[in-house]
Coordinates of C-alpha atoms and ligand atoms in Angstrom, one line a residue:
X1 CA 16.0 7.4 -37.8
X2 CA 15.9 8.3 -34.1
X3 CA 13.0 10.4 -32.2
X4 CA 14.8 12.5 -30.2
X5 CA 14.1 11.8 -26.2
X6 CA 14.5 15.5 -25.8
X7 CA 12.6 16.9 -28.5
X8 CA 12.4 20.1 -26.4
X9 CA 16.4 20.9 -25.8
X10 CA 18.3 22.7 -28.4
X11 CA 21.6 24.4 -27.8
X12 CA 21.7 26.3 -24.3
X13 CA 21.1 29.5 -24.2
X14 CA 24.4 29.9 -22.1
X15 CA 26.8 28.6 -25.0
X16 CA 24.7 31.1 -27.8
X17 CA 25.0 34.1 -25.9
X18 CA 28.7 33.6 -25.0
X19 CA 29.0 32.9 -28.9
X20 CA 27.3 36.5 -29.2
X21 CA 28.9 37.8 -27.3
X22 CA 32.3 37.2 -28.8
X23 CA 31.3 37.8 -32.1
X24 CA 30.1 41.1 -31.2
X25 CA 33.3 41.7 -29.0
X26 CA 30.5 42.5 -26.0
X27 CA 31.0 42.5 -22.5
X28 CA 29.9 38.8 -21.1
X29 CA 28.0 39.0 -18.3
X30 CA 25.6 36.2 -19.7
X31 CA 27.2 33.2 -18.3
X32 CA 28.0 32.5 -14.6
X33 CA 31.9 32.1 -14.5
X34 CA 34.7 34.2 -12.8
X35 CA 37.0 36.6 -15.0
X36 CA 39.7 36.2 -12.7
X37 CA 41.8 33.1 -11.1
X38 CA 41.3 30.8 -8.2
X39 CA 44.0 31.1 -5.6
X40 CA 47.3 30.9 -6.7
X41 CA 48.0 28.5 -4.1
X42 CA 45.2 25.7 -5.7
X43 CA 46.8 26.2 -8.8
X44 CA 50.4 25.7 -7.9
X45 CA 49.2 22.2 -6.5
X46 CA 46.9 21.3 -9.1
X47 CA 50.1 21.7 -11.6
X48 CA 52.2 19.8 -8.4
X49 CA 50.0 17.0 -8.4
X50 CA 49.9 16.4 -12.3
X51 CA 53.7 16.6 -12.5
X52 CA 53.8 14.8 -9.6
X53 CA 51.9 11.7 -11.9
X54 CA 48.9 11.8 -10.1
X55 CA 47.1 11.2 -13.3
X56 CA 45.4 7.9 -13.1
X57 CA 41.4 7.0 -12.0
X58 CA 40.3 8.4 -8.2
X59 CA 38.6 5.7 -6.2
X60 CA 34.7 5.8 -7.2
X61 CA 33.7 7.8 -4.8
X62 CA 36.0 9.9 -4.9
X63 CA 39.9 11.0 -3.0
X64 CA 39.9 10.1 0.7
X65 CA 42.0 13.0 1.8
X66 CA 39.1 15.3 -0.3
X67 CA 35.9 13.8 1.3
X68 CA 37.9 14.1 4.8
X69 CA 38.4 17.9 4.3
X70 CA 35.1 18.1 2.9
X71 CA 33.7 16.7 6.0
X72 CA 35.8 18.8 7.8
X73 CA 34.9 21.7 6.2
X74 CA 31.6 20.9 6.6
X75 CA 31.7 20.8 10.6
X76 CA 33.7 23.7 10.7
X77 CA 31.6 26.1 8.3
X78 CA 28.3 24.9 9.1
X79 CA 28.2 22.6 12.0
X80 CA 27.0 20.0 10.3
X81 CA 28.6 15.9 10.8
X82 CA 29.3 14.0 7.5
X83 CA 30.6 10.3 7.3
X84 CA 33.5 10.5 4.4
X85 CA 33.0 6.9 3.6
X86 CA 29.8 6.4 3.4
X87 CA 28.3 10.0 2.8
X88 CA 30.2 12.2 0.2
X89 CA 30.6 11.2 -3.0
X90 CA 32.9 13.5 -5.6
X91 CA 31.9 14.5 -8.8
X92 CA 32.8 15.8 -12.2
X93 CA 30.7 18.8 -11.4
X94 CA 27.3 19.5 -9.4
X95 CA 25.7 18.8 -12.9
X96 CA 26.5 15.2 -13.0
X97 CA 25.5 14.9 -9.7
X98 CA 22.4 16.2 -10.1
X99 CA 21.7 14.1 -13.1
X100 CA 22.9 10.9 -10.8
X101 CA 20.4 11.7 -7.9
X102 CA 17.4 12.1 -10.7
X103 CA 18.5 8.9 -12.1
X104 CA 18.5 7.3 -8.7
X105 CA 15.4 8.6 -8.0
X106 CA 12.8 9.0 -10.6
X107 CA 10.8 6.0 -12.4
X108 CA 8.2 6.3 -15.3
X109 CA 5.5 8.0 -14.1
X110 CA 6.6 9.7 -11.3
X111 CA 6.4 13.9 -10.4
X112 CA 9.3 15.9 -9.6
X113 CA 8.5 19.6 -7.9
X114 CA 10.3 22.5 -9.6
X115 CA 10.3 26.0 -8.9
X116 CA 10.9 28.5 -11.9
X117 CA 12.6 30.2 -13.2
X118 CA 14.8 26.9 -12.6
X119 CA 18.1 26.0 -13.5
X120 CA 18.2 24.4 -17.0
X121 CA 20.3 21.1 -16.4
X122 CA 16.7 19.6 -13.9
X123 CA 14.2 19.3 -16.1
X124 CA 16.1 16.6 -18.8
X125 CA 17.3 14.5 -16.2
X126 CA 13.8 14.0 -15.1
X127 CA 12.4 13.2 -18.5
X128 CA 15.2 11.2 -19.3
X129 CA 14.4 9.0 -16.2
X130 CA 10.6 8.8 -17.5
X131 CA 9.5 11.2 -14.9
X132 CA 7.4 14.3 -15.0
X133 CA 8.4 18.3 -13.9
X134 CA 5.6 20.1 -12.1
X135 CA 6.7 23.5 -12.6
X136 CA 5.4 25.9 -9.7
X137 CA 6.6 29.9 -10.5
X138 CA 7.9 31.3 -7.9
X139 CA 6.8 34.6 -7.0
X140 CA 7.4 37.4 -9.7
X141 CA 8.6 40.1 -7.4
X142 CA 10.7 38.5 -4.9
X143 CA 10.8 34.9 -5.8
X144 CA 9.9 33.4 -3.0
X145 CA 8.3 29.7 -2.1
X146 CA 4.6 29.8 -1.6
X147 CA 4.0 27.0 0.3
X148 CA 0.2 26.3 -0.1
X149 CA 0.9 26.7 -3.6
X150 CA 3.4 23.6 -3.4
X151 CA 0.7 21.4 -1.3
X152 CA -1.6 21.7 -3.6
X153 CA 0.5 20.3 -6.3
X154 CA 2.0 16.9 -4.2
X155 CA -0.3 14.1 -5.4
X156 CA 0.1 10.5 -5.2
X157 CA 2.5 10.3 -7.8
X158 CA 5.1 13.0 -6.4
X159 CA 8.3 11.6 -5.9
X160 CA 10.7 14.1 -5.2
X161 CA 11.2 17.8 -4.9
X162 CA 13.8 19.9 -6.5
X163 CA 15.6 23.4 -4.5
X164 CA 18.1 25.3 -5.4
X165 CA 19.3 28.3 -2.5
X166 CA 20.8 30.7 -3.4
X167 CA 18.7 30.4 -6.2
X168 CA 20.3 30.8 -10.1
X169 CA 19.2 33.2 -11.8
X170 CA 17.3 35.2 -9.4
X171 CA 19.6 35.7 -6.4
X172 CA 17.0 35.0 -3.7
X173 CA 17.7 32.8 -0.8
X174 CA 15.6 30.4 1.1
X175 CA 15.1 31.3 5.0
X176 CA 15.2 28.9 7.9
X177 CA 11.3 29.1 7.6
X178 CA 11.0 27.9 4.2
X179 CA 13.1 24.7 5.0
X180 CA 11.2 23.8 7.7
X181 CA 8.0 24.2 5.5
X182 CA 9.5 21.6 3.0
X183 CA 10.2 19.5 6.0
X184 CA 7.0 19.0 7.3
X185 CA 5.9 18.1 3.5
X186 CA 8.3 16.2 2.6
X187 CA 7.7 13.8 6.2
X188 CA 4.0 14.3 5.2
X189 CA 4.1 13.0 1.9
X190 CA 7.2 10.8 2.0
X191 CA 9.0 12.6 -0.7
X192 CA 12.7 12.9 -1.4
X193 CA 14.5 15.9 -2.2
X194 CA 17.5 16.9 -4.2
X195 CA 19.0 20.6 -3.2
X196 CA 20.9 22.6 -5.2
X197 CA 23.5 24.7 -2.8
X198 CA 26.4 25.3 -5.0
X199 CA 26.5 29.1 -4.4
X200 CA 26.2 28.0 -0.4
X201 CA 29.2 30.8 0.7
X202 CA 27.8 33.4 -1.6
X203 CA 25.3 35.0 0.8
X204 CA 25.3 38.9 1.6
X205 CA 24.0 41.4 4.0
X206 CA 24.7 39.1 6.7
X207 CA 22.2 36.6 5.7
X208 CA 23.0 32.8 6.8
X209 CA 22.7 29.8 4.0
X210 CA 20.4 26.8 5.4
X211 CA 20.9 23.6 3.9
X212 CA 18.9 20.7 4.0
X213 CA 21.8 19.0 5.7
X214 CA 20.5 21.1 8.8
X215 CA 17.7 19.8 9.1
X216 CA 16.9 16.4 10.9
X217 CA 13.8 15.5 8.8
X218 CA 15.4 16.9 5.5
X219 CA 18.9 15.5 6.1
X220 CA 17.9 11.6 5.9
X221 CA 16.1 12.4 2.6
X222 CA 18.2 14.8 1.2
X223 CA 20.8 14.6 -1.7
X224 CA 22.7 17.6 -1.3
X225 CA 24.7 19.1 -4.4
X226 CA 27.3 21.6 -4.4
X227 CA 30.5 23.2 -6.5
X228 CA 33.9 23.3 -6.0
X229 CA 33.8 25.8 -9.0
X230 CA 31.8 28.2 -7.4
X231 CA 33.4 28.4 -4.4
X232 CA 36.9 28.3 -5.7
X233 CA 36.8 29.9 -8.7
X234 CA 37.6 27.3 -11.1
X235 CA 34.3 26.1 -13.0
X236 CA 36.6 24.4 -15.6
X237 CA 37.7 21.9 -13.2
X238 CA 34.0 20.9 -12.9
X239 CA 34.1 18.9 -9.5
X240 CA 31.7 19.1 -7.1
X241 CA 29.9 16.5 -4.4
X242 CA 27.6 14.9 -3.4
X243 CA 26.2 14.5 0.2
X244 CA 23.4 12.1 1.4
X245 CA 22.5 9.6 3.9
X246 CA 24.4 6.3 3.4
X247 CA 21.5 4.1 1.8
X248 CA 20.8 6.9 -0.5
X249 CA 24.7 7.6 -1.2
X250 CA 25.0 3.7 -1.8
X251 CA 22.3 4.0 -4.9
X252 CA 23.6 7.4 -6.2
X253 CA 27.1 5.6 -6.5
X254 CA 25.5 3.0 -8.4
X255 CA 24.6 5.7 -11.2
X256 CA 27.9 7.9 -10.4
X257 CA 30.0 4.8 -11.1
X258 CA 28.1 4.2 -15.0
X259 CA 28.0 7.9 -16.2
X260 CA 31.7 9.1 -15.6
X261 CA 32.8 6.5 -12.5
X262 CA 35.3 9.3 -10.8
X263 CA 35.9 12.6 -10.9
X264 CA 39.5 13.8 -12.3
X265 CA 42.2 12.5 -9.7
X266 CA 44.9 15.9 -9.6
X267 CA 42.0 18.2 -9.2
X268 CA 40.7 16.3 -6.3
X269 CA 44.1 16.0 -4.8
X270 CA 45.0 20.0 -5.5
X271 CA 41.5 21.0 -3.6
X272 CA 42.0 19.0 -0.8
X273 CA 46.1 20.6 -0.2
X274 CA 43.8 23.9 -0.6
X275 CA 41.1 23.3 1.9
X276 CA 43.4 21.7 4.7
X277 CA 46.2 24.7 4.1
X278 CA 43.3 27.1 3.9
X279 CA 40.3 26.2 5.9
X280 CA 38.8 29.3 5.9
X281 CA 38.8 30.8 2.7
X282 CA 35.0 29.9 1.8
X283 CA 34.2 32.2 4.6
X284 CA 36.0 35.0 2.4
X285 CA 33.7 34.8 -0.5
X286 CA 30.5 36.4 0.9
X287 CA 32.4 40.2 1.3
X288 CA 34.3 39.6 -1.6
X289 CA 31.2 39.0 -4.1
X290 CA 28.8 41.8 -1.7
X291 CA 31.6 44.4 -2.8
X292 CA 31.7 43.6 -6.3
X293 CA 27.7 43.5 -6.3
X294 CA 27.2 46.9 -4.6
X295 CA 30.1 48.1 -7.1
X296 CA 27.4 47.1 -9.9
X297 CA 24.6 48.3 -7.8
X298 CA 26.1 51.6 -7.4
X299 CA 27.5 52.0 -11.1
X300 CA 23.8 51.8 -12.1
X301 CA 21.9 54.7 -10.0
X302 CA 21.4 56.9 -13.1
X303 CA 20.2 54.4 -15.2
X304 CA 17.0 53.2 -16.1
X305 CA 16.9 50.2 -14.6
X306 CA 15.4 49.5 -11.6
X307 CA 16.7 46.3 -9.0
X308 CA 17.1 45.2 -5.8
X309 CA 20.3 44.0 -4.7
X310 CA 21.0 40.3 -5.1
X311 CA 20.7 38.3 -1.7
X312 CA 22.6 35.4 -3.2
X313 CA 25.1 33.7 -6.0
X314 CA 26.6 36.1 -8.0
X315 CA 24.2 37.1 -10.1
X316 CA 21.7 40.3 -10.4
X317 CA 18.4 41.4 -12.3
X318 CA 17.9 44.2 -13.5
X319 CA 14.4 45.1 -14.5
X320 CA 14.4 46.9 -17.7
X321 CA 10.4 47.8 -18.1
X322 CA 11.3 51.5 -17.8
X323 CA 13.1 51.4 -21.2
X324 CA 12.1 48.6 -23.4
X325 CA 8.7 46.4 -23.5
X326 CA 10.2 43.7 -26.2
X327 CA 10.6 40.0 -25.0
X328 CA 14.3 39.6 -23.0
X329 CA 15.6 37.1 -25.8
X330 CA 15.1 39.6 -28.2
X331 CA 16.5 42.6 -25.9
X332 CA 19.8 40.3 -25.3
X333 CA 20.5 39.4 -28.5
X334 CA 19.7 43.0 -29.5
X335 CA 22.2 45.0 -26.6
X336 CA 24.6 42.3 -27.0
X337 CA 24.8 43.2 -30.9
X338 CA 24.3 46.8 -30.3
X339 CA 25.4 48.2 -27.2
X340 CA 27.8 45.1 -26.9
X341 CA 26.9 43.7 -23.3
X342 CA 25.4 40.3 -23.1
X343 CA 23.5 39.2 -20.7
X344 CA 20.7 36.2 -20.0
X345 CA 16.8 36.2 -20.7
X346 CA 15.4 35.0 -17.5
X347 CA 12.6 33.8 -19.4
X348 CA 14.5 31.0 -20.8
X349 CA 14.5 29.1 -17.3
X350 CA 10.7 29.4 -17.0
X351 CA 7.9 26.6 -18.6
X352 CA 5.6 29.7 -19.0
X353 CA 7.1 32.5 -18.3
X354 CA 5.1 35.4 -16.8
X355 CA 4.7 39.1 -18.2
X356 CA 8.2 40.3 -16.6
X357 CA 11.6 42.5 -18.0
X358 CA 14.6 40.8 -16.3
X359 CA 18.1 40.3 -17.5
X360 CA 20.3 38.5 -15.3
X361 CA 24.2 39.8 -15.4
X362 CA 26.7 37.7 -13.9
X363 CA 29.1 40.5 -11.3
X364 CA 31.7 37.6 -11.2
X365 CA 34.1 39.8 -12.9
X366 CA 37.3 42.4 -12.5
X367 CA 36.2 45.9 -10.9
X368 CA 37.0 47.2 -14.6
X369 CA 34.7 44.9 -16.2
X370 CA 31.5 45.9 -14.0
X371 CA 32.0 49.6 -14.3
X372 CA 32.5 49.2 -17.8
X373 CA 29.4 47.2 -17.8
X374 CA 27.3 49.7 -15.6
X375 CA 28.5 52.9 -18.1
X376 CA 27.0 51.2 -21.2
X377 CA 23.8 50.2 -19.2
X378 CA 23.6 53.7 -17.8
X379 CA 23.5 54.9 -21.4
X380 CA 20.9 52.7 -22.4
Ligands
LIG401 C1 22.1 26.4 -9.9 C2 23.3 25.7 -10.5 N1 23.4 24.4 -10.3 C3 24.4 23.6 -10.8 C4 25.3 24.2 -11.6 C5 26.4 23.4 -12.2 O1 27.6 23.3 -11.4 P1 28.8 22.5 -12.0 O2 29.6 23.5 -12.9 O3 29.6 22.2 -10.8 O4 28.3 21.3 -12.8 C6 25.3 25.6 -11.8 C7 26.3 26.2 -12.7 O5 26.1 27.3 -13.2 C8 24.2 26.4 -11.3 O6 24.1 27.7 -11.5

């Protein structure tokens, strides 16, 4: 009757471990969401606002007062100047925006650049939009960008590129250096770029995020995605923005406005009460999430895993080659039944994955939770 478009997808590996997971009773440290609550003061307005009968459609592009404090936050946070009106777009989460920008961007035929292991939600929008993923590894140790590598893939026929810093699932970060090597391609070649920063604010050891909005050349060919459930702790509010130059706002609303239109009107309203009462709480994140990763870190020294400390997001790998030498999916599935911990394959977010033994374990989660975690890991 129908030939599926996306003969490829099944059901994400995100909603079968978290299914695992609770049938097994296991810890969940497979998907990326918080344990505890966002600020008590967001959720006192978000109930404010809906009693308040705030409950009707958002312009399209999203609340004024929002896109001002986004702007605002912008400037303050990263010194970077955004026009409200005709620059940020809200959305019902970074994933819609991503698929909006794809949309936007991609015709039959055309290449999109993306690095693996690389978030799932990339990959359908550009076959969906008749494009094409070039999937360039990064590098197995330390997951970095080799540039060369990335020349010799742009052909005629590349249209776009697709980053994500800090980078989900592997924690790395891009530096200042890397950015400006996508610059001078990007000018080079003409190509667009869409850049995944929703874990912006969750950056440790003193490390600074770059964004493509700091970056002349990058900025007028940039579509720029981020989170408000990242940063605030509330994923199921899934709202997020988009931020581009006007010409290439104007054709992402087109999409935005025929897939969901707005974004959900007393969330919008709560965050911006938040952000203008407490402008700098995204500079709070970065020590809270580096104390909760070293807690992990720590927990694990007499175990068998080996790691290096997450630079990014708030996820870690551990590298299990010292115990086991079966494939991750089968090792998850197999602890999470077993020892009762689930965590993620990271070979699920490759197109060929390489010989490697990481599981990524989300440290987005009470004190209690970790060290319970890191005492059944030790004992593995
Ligand atoms: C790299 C990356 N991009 C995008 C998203 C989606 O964000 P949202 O929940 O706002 O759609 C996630 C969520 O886990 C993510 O890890």
């Amino acid at each position: 009757m129908l030939t599926s478009k996306l003969p490829r997808v099944g059901t994400t590996i995100f909603t079968r471990m978290s299914a695992l997971a609770s049938q097994n009773k296991a810890l969940n440290l497979s998907q990326g969401f918080p344990d505890f609550d966002a600020p008590e003061a967001l959720l006192d307005a978000m109930a404010r606002h809906v009693l308040a009968g705030h409950n009707q459609y958002a312009p399209m592009p999203g609340v004024r007062e929002l896109r001002e404090q986004i702007a605002q936050q912008l400037g303050r946070h990263r010194a970077i100047n955004c026009d409200p009106e005709s620059e940020i777009t809200v959305v019902p989460g970074a994933t819609e925006g991503i698929f909006c920008a794809v949309t936007a961007c991609v015709r039959p035929g055309d290449e999109v650049i993306v690095f693996d292991p690389c978030y799932d939600c990339y990959e359908p929008a550009i076959e969906l939009a008749g494009g094409r993923a070039i999937h360039i590894a990064l590098d197995e140790h330390n997951f970095s960008i080799d540039w060369e590598t990335v020349a010799a893939h742009i052909s005629p026929r590349t249209r776009l590129i697709m980053i994500n810093s800090p980078h989900n699932p592997s924690g790395s970060t891009l530096s200042r250096e890397d950015l400006l090597q996508l610059q001078a391609l990007c000018e080079q070649h003409d190509l667009l770029v869409i850049s995944d920063e929703v874990y912006e604010y969750l950056v440790f050891d003193d490390r600074e995020h770059h964004s493509v909005l700091q970056f002349p050349g990058l900025r007028q060919r940039s579509f720029a995605l981020f989170s408000f459930g990242k940063t605030f702790s509330v994923t199921g509010w899934k709202t997020g923005y988009c931020i581009a130059p006007p010409a290439l706002t104007s054709e992402f609303r087109k999409v935005h406005q025929f897939v969901t239109f707005v974004a959900v009107t007393p969330v919008q309203m709560a965050l911006a009460d938040f952000m203008r009462e407490d402008p700098d709480y995204p500079a709070t994140l970065a020590a809270f999430y580096q104390r909760k990763r070293d807690l992990f870190c720590n927990a694990l020294q007499t175990s068998r895993f080996s790691l290096t400390p997450s630079a990014g997001t708030y996820f870690q790998l551990l590298d299990y080659s010292a115990i086991s030498t079966a494939a991750d999916t089968q090792l998850c599935e197999d602890w999470t039944q077993r020892h009762a911990i689930a965590s993620i394959p990271i070979s699920i977010f490759y197109h060929a994955a390489p010989q490697q033994s990481y599981l990524r374990f989300c440290f987005a989660k009470s004190d209690e939770v970790l060290l319970e975690a890191a005492e059944i890991l030790c004992k593995i």
